[in-house]
CSV table of C-alpha atoms (C1' of nucleotides) in Angstrom, one decimal:
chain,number,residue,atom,x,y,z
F,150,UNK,CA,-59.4,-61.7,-65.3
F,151,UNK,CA,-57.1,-60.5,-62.5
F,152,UNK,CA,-54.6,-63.7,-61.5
F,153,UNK,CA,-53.5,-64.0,-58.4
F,154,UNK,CA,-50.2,-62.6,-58.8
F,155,UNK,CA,-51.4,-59.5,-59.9
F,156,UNK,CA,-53.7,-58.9,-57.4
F,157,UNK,CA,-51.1,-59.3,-54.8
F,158,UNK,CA,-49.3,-57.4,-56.8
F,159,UNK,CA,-51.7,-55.2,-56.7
F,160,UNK,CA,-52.2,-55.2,-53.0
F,161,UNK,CA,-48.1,-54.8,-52.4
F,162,UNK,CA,-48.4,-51.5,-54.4
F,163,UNK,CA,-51.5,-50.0,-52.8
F,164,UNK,CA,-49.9,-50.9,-49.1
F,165,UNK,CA,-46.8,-48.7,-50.6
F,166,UNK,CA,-48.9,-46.4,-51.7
F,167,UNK,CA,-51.1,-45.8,-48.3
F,168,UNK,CA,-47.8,-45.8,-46.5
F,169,UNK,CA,-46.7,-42.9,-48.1
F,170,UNK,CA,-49.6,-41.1,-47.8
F,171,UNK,CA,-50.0,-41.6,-44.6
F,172,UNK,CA,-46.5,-40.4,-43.8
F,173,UNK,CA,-47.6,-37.0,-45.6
F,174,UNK,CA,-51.1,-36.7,-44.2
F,175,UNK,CA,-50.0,-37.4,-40.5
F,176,UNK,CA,-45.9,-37.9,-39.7
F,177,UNK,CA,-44.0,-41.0,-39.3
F,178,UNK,CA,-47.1,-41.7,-35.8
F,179,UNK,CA,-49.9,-42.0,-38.3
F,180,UNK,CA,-48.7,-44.7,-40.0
F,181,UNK,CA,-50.1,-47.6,-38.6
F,182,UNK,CA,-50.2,-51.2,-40.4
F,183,UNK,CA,-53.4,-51.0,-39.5
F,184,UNK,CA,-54.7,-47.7,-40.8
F,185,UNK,CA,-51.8,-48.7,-43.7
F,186,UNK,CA,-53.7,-51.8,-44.6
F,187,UNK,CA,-57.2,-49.9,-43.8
F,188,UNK,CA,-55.8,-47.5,-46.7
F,189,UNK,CA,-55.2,-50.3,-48.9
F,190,UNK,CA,-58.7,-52.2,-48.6
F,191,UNK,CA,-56.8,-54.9,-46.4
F,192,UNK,CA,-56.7,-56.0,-42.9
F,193,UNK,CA,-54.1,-55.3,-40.5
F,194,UNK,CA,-52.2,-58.6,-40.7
F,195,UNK,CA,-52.0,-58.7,-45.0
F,196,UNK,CA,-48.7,-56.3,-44.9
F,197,UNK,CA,-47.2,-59.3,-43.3
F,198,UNK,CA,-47.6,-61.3,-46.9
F,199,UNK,CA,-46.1,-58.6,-48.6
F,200,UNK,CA,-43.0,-57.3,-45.8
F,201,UNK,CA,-41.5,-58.9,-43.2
F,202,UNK,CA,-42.5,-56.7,-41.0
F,203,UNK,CA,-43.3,-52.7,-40.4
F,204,UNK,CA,-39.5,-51.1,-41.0
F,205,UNK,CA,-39.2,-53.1,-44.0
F,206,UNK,CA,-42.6,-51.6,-45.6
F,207,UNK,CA,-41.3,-48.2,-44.6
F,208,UNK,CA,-37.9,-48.8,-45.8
F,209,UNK,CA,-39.0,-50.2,-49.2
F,210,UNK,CA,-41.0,-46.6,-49.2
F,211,UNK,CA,-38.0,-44.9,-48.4
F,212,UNK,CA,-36.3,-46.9,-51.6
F,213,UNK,CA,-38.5,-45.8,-54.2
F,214,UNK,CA,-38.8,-42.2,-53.5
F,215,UNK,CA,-34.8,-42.7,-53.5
F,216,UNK,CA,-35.4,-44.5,-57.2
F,217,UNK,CA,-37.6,-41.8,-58.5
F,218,UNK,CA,-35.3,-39.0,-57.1
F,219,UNK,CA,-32.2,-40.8,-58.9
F,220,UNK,CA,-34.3,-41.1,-62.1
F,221,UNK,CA,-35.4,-37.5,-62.0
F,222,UNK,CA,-31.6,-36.2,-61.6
F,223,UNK,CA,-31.3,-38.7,-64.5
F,224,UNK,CA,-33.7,-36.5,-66.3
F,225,UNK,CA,-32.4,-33.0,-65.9
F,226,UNK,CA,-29.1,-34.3,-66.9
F,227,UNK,CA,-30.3,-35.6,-70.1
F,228,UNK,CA,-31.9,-32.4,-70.7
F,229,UNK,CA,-28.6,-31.2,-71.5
F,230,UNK,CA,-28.7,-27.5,-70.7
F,231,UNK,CA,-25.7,-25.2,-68.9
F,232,UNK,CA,-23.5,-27.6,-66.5
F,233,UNK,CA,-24.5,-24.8,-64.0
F,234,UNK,CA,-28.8,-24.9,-64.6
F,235,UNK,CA,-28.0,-28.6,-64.5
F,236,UNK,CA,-27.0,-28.9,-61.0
F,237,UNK,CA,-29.0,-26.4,-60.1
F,238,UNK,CA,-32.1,-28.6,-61.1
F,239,UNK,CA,-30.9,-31.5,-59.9
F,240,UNK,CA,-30.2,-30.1,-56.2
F,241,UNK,CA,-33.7,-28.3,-56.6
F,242,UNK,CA,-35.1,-31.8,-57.4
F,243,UNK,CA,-34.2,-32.6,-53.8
F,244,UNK,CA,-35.4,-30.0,-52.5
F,245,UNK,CA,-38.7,-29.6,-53.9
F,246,UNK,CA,-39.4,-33.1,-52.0
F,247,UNK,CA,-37.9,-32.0,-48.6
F,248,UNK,CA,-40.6,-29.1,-49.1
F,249,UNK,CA,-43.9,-31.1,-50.3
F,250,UNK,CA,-43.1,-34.3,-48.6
F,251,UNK,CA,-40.8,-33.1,-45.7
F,252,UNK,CA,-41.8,-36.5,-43.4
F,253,UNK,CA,-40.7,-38.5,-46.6
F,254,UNK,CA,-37.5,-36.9,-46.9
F,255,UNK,CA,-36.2,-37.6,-43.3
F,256,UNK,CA,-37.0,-41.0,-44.3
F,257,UNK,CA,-35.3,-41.2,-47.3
F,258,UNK,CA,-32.1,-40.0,-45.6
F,259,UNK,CA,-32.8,-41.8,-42.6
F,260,UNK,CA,-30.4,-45.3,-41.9
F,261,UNK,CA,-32.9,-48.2,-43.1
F,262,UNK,CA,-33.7,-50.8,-41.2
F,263,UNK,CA,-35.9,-53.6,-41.2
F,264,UNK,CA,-35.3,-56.9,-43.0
F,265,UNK,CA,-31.8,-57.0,-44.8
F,266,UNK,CA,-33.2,-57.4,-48.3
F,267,UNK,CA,-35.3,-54.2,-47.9
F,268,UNK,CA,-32.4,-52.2,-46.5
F,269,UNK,CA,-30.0,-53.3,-49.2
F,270,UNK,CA,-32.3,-52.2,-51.3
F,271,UNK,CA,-32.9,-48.9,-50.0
F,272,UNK,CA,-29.0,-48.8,-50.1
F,273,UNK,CA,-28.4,-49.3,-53.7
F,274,UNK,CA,-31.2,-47.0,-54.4
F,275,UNK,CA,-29.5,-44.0,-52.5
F,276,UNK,CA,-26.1,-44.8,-54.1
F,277,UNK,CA,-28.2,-45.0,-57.7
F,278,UNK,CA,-29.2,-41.4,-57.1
F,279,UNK,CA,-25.8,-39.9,-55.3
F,280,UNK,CA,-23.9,-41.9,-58.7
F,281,UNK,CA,-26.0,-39.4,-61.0
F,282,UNK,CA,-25.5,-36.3,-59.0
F,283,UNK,CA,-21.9,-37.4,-59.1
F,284,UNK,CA,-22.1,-37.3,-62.8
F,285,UNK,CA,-23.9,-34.0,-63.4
F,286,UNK,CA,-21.4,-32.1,-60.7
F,287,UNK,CA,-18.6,-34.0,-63.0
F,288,UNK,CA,-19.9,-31.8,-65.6
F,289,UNK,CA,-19.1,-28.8,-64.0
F,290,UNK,CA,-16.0,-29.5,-62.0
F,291,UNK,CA,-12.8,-31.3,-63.4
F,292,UNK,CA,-12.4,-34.5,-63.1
F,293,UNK,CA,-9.5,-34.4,-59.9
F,294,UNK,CA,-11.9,-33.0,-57.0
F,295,UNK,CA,-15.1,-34.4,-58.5
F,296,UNK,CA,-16.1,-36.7,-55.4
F,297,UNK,CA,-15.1,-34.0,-52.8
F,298,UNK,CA,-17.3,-31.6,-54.4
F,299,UNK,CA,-20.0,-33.6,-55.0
F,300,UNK,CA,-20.4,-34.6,-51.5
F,301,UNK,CA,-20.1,-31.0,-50.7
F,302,UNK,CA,-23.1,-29.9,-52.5
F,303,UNK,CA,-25.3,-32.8,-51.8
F,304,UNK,CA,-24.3,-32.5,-48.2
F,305,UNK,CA,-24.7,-28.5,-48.4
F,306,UNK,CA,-28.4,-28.8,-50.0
F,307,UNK,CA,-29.3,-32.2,-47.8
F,308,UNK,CA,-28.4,-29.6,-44.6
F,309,UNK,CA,-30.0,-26.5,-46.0
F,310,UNK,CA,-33.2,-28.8,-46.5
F,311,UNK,CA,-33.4,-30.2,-43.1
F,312,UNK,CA,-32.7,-27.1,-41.6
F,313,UNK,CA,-35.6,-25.7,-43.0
F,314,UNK,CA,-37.7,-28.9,-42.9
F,315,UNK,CA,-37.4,-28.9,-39.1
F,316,UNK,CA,-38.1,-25.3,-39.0
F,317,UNK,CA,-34.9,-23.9,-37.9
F,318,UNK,CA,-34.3,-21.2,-41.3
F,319,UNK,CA,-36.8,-19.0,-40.4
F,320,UNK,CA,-36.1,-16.3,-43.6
F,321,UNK,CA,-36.5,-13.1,-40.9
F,322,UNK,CA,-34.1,-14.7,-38.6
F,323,UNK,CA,-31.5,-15.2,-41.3
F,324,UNK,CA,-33.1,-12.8,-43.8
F,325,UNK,CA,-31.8,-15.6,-46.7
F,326,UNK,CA,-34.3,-18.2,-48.3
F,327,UNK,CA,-33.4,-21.2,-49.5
F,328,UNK,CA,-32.8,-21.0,-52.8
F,329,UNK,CA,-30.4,-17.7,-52.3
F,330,UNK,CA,-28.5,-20.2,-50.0
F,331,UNK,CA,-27.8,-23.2,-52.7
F,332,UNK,CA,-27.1,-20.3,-54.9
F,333,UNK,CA,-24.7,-19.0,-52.3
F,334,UNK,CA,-23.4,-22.6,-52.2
F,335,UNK,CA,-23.2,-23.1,-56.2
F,336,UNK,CA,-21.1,-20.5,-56.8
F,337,UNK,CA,-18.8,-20.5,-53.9
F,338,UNK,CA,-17.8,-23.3,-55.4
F,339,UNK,CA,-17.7,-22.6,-58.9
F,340,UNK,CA,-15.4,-19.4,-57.9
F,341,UNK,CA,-13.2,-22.1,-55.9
F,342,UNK,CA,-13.6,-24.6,-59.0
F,343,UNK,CA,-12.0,-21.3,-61.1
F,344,UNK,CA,-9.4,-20.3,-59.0
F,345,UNK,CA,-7.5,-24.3,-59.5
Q,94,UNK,CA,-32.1,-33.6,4.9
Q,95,UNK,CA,-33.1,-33.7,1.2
Q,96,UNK,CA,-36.7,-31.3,1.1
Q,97,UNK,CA,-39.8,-32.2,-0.8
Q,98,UNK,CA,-38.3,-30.1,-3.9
Q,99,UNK,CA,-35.0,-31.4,-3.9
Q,100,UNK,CA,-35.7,-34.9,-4.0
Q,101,UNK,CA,-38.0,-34.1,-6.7
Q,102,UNK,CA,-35.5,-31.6,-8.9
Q,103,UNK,CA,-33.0,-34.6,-8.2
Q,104,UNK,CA,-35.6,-37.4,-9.9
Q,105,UNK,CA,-36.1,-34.6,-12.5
Q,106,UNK,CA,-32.2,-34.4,-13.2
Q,107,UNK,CA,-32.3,-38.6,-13.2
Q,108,UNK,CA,-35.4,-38.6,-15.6
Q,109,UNK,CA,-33.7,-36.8,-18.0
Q,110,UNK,CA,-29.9,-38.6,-17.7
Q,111,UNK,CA,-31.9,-42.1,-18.0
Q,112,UNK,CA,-33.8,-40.8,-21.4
Q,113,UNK,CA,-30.9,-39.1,-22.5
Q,114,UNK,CA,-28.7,-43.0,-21.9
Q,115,UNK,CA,-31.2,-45.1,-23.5
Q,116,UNK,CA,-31.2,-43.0,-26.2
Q,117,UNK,CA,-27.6,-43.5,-27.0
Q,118,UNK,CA,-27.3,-47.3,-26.6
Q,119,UNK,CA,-30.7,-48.1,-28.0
Q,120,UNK,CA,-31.8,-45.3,-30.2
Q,121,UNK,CA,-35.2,-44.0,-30.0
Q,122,UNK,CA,-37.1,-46.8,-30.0
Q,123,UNK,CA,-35.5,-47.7,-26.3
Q,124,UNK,CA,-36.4,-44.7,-24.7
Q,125,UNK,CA,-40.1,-46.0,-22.9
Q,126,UNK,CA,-41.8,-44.0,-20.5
Q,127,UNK,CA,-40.9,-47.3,-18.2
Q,128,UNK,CA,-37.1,-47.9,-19.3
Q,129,UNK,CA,-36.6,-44.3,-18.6
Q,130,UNK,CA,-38.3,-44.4,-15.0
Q,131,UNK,CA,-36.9,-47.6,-14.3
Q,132,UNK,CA,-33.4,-46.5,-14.8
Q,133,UNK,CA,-34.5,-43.3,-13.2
Q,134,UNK,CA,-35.4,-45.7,-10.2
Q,135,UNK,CA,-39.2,-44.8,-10.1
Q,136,UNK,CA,-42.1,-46.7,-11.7
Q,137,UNK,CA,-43.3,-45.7,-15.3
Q,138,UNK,CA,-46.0,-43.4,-13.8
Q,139,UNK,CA,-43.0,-41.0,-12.1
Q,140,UNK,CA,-42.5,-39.2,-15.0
Q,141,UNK,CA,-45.8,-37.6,-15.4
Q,142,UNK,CA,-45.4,-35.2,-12.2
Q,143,UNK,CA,-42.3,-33.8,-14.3
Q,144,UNK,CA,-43.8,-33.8,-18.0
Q,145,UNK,CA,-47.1,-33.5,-19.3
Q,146,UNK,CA,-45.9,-36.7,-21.7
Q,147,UNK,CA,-43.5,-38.5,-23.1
Q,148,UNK,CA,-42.8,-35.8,-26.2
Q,149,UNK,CA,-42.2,-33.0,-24.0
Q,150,UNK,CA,-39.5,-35.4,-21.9
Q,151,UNK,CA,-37.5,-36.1,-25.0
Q,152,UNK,CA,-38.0,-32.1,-26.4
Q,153,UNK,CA,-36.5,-31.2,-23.1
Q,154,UNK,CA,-33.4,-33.6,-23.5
Q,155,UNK,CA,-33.0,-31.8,-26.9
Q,156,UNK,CA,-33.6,-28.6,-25.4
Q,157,UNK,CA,-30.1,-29.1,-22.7
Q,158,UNK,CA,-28.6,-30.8,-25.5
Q,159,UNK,CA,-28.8,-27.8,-27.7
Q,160,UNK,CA,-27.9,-25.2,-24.9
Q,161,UNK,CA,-24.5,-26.9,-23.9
Q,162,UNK,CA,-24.2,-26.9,-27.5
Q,163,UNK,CA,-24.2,-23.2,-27.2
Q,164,UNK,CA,-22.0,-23.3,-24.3
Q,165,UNK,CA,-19.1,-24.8,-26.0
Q,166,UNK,CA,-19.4,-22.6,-28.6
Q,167,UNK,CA,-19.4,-19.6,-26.6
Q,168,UNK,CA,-16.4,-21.2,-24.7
Q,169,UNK,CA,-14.4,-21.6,-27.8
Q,170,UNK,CA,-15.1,-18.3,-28.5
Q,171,UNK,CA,-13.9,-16.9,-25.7
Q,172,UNK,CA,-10.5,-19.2,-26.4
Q,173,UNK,CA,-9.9,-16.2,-28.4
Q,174,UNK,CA,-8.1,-18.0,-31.0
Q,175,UNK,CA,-7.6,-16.4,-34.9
Q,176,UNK,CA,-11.3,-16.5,-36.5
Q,177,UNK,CA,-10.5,-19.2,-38.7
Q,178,UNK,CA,-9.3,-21.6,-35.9
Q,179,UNK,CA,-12.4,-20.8,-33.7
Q,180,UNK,CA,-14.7,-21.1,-36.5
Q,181,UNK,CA,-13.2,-25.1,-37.2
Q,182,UNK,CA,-13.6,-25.7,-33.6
Q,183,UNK,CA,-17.4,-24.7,-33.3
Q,184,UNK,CA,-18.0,-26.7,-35.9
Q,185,UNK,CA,-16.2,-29.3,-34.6
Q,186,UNK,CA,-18.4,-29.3,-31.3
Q,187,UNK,CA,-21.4,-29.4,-33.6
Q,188,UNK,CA,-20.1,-32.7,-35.4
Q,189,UNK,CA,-18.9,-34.4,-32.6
Q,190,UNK,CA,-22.3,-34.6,-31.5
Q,191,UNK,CA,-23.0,-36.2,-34.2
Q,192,UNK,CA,-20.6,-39.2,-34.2
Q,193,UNK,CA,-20.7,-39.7,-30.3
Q,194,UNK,CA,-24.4,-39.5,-30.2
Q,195,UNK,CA,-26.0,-39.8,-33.3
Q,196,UNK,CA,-29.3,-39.9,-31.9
Q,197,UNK,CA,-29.3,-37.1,-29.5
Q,198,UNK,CA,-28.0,-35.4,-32.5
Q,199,UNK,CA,-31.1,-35.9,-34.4
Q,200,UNK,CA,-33.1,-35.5,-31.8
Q,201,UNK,CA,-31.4,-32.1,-31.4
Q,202,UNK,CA,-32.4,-31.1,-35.1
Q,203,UNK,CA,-35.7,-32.5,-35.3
Q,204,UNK,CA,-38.6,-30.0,-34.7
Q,205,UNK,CA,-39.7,-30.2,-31.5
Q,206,UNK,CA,-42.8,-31.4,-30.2
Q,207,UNK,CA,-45.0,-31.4,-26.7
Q,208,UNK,CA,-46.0,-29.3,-24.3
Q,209,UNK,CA,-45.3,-26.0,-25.7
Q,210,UNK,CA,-43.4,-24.6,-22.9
Q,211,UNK,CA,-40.9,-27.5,-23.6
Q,212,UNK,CA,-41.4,-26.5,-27.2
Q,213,UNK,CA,-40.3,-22.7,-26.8
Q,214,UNK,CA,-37.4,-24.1,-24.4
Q,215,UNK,CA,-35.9,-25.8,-27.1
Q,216,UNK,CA,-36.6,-23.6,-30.0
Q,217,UNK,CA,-35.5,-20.7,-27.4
Q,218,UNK,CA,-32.2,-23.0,-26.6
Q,219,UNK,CA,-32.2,-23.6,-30.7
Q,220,UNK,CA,-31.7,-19.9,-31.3
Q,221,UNK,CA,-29.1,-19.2,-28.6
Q,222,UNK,CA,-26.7,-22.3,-30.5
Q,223,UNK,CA,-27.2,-20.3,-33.7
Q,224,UNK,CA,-26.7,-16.8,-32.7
Q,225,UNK,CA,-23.4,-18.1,-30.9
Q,226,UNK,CA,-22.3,-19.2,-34.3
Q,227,UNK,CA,-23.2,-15.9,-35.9
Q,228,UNK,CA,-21.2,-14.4,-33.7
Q,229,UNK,CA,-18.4,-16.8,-34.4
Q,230,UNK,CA,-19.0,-16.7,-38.2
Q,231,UNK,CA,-19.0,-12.6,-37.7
Q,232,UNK,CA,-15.4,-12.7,-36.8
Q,233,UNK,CA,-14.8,-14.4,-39.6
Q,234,UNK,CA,-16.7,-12.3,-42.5
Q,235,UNK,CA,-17.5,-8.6,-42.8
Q,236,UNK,CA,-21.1,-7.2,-41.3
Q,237,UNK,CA,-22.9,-7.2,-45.2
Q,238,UNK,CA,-23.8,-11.1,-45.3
Q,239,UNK,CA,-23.1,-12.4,-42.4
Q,240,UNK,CA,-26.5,-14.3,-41.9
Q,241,UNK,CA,-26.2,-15.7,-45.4
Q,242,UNK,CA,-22.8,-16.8,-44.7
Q,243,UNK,CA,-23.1,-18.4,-41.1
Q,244,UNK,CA,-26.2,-19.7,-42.6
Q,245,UNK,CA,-24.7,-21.8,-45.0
Q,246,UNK,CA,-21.6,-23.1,-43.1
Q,247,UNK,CA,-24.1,-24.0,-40.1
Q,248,UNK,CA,-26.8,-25.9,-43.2
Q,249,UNK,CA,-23.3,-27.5,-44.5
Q,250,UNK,CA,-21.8,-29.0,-41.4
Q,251,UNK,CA,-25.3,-29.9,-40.3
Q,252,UNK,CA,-25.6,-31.9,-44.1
Q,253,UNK,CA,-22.1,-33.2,-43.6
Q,254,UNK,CA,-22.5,-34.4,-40.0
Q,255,UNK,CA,-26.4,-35.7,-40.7
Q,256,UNK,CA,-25.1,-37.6,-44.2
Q,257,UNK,CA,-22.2,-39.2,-41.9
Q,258,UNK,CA,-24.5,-40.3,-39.1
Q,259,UNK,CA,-26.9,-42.4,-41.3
Q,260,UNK,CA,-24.3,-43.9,-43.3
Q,261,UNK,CA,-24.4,-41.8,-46.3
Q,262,UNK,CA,-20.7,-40.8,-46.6
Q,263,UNK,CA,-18.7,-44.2,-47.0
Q,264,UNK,CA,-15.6,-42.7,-47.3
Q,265,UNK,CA,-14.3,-45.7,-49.8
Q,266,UNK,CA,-17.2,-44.1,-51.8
Q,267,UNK,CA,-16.3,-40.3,-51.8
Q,268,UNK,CA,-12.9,-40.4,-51.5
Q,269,UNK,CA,-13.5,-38.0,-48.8
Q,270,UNK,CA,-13.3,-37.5,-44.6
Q,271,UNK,CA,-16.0,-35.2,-42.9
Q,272,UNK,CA,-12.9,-33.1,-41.8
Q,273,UNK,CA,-11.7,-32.8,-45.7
Q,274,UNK,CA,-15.4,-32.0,-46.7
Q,275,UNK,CA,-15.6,-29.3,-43.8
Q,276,UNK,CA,-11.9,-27.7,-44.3
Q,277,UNK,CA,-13.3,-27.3,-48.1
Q,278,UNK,CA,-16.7,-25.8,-47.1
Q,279,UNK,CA,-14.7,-22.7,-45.1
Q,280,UNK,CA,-11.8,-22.7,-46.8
Q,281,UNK,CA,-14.1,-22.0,-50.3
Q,282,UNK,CA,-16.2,-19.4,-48.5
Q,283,UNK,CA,-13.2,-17.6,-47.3
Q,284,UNK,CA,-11.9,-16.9,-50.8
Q,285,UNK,CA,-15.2,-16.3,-51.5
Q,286,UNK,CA,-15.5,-13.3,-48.7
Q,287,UNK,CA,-12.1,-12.4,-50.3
Q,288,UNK,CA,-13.3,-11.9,-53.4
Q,289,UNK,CA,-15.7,-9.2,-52.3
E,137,DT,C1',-51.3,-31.0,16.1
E,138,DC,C1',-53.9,-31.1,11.9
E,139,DG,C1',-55.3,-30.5,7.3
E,140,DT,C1',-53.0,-29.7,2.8
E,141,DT,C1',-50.0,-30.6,-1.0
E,142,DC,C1',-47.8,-33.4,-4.0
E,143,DA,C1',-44.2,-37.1,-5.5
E,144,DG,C1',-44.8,-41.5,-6.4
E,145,DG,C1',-47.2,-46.2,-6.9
E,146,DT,C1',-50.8,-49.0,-8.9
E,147,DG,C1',-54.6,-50.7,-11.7
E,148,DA,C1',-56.8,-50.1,-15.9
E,149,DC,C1',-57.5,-49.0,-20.9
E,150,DA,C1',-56.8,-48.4,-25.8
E,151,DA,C1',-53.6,-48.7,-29.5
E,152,DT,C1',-50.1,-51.0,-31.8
E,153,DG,C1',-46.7,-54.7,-33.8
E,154,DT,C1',-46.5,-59.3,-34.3
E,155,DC,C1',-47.6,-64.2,-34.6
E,156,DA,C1',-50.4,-68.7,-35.0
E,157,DT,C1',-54.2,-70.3,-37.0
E,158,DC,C1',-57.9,-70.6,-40.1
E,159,DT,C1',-60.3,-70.0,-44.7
E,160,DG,C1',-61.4,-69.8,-49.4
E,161,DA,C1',-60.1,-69.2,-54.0
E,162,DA,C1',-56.7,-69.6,-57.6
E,163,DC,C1',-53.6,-72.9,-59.4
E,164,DA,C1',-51.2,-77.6,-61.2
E,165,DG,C1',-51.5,-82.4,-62.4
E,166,DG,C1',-54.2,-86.3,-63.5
I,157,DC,C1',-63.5,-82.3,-64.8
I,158,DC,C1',-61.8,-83.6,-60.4
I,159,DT,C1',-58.5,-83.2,-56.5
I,160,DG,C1',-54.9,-81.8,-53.7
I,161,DT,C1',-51.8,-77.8,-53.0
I,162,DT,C1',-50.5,-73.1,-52.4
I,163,DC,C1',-51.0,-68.7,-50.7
I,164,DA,C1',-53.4,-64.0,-50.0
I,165,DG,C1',-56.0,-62.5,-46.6
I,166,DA,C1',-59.0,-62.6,-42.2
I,167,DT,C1',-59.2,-63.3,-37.4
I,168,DG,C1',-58.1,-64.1,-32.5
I,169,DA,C1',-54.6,-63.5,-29.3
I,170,DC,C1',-50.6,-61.6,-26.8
I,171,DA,C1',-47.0,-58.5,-25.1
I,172,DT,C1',-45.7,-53.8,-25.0
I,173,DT,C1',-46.5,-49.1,-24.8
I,174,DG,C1',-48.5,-44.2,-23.6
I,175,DT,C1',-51.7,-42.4,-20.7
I,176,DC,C1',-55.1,-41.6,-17.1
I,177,DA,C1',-57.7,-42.0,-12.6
I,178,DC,C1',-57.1,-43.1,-8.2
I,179,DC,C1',-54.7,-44.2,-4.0
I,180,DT,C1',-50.9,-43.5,-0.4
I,181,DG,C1',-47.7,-41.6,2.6
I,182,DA,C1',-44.6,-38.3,3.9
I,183,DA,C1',-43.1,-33.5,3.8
I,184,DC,C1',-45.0,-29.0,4.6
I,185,DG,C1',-47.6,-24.5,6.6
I,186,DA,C1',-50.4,-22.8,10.3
DNA sequence: TCGTTCAGGTGACAATGTCATCTGAACAGG
DNA sequence: CCTGTTCAGATGACATTGTCACCTGAACGA
């Protein structure tokens, strides 16, 4: 019925899984390799036939939420509306995970570490998604300042989503939210864009 | 010669150097309770008659960080040089941070956590580094949106500086320096202030 | 002078990451 | 069908860490 490859299969995915969910449930402290492998119907030493050790689990976490966000930018683009909504999804794809999975986020943006297979990895997975926002700000911006851009907004919505991750955008100390910020941001440049 | 309370302020002052140390030439994992007192030249028990634990040590490292943040700031303020000139430098405090001590830096922008009298000392010292930059920022754009403004070019040279520190801005990637990326972000809000 | 306070030292404990070793079942080859 | 191998997982052990209870001695106030 069930070889053994796929049940460590298996086993690999449901150790990813309970990672994650423990990084949502309790912060980056709650997740244990032992309440990880508790979560996954294993003992606290089977991560170790699956990662090299605890920052490569974590890291590998980090790479598919980095996957999934590149293949959801992927998406929107196909979707093929106004350059403008475009990016506009895209950066509220982001987003959306800095606000339902805030722990996940810092790790996704964090510096992997771990084993160097894992953090190359996670390394080509972030460049995956950056190469398709890269693509859907090409769309709006000609082709000269693309890059500059590009790093401009994802930098621009990566700070305004830590910021309030951690707490520090409190809307009646700066009587803006969010979203009226990465507007802000959107068409500053769009106006600067214009005026070339 | 040295009171009761001074030598005590003075293993205070040490605690808090020693954390600060290991936490820029190990990152955080090298910051123990017994690293820090050893360094501190007091056994790993010491630091308990200063902070009720180990968070509330660290939140307080953030929390000095944070207000000589808003000392230089103020400072270049006071330089008194054209708004657009003090506005690069602040910024420039901000991301120097960053590249000299990347993980004080995050530490800095990580919500705090402890005690919460350490807690409201470094959201309290949090504040005071952002309202300098309003202030800043105000000289630079009219009363109307200056929040939303100073909002963003804080959230942007925050994204910048954060994307830099873990590796995320290659420059061979984005054909781009910090510096570029941050002229760009005020440069395109100042025709956008302008424009109004 | 004497009792108090309190910074610091010390032993102990639970939790955790990690490893060496063991076990049993799924495999390959005859 | 039998047999030896491989490998996922279990288990025991160890060092490290945060934290606490308890102890000590010296600086203090009266």
């Amino acid at each position: 019925m069930v070889s053994r490859a796929e049940s460590a299969a298996a086993t690999r995915r449901a150790l990813l899984d309970a990672a994650g969910e423990l990084l949502d449930s309790g912060g980056p402290d709650a997740v244990t390799l032992r309440a990880v492998g508790a979560r996954a119907g294993v003992t606290r030493g089977a991560p170790y036939r699956h990662f090299p050790d605890k920052d490569s689990l974590l890291t590998t976490v980090a790479a598919e939420a980095l996957d999934r966000l590149a293949d959801q930018v992927r998406a929107v683009c196909a979707e093929r509306a106004s350059p403008a909504d475009t990016l506009h999804r895209a950066l509220a794809a982001l987003m959306t995970i800095g606000r339902c999975r805030p722990h996940l986020y810092r790790l996704m943006f964090t510096a992997p570490t771990g084993d160097p297979v894992a953090v190359e990895a996670a390394v080509r997975a972030g460049e995956r998604a950056m190469d398709e926002f890269l693509t859907v700000v090409g769309d709006l911006v000609g082709a000269p300042h693309v890059r500059r851009f590009a790093a401009l907004l994802l930098a621009g919505a990566h700070g305004i989503t830590d910021l309030e991750v951690n707490g520090h955008l409190s809307p009646d100390k700066w009587h803006v939210t969010t979203e009226e910020l990465v507007s802000t941001l959107v068409s500053v440049i769009e106006v600067r864009t214009r005026n070339e």
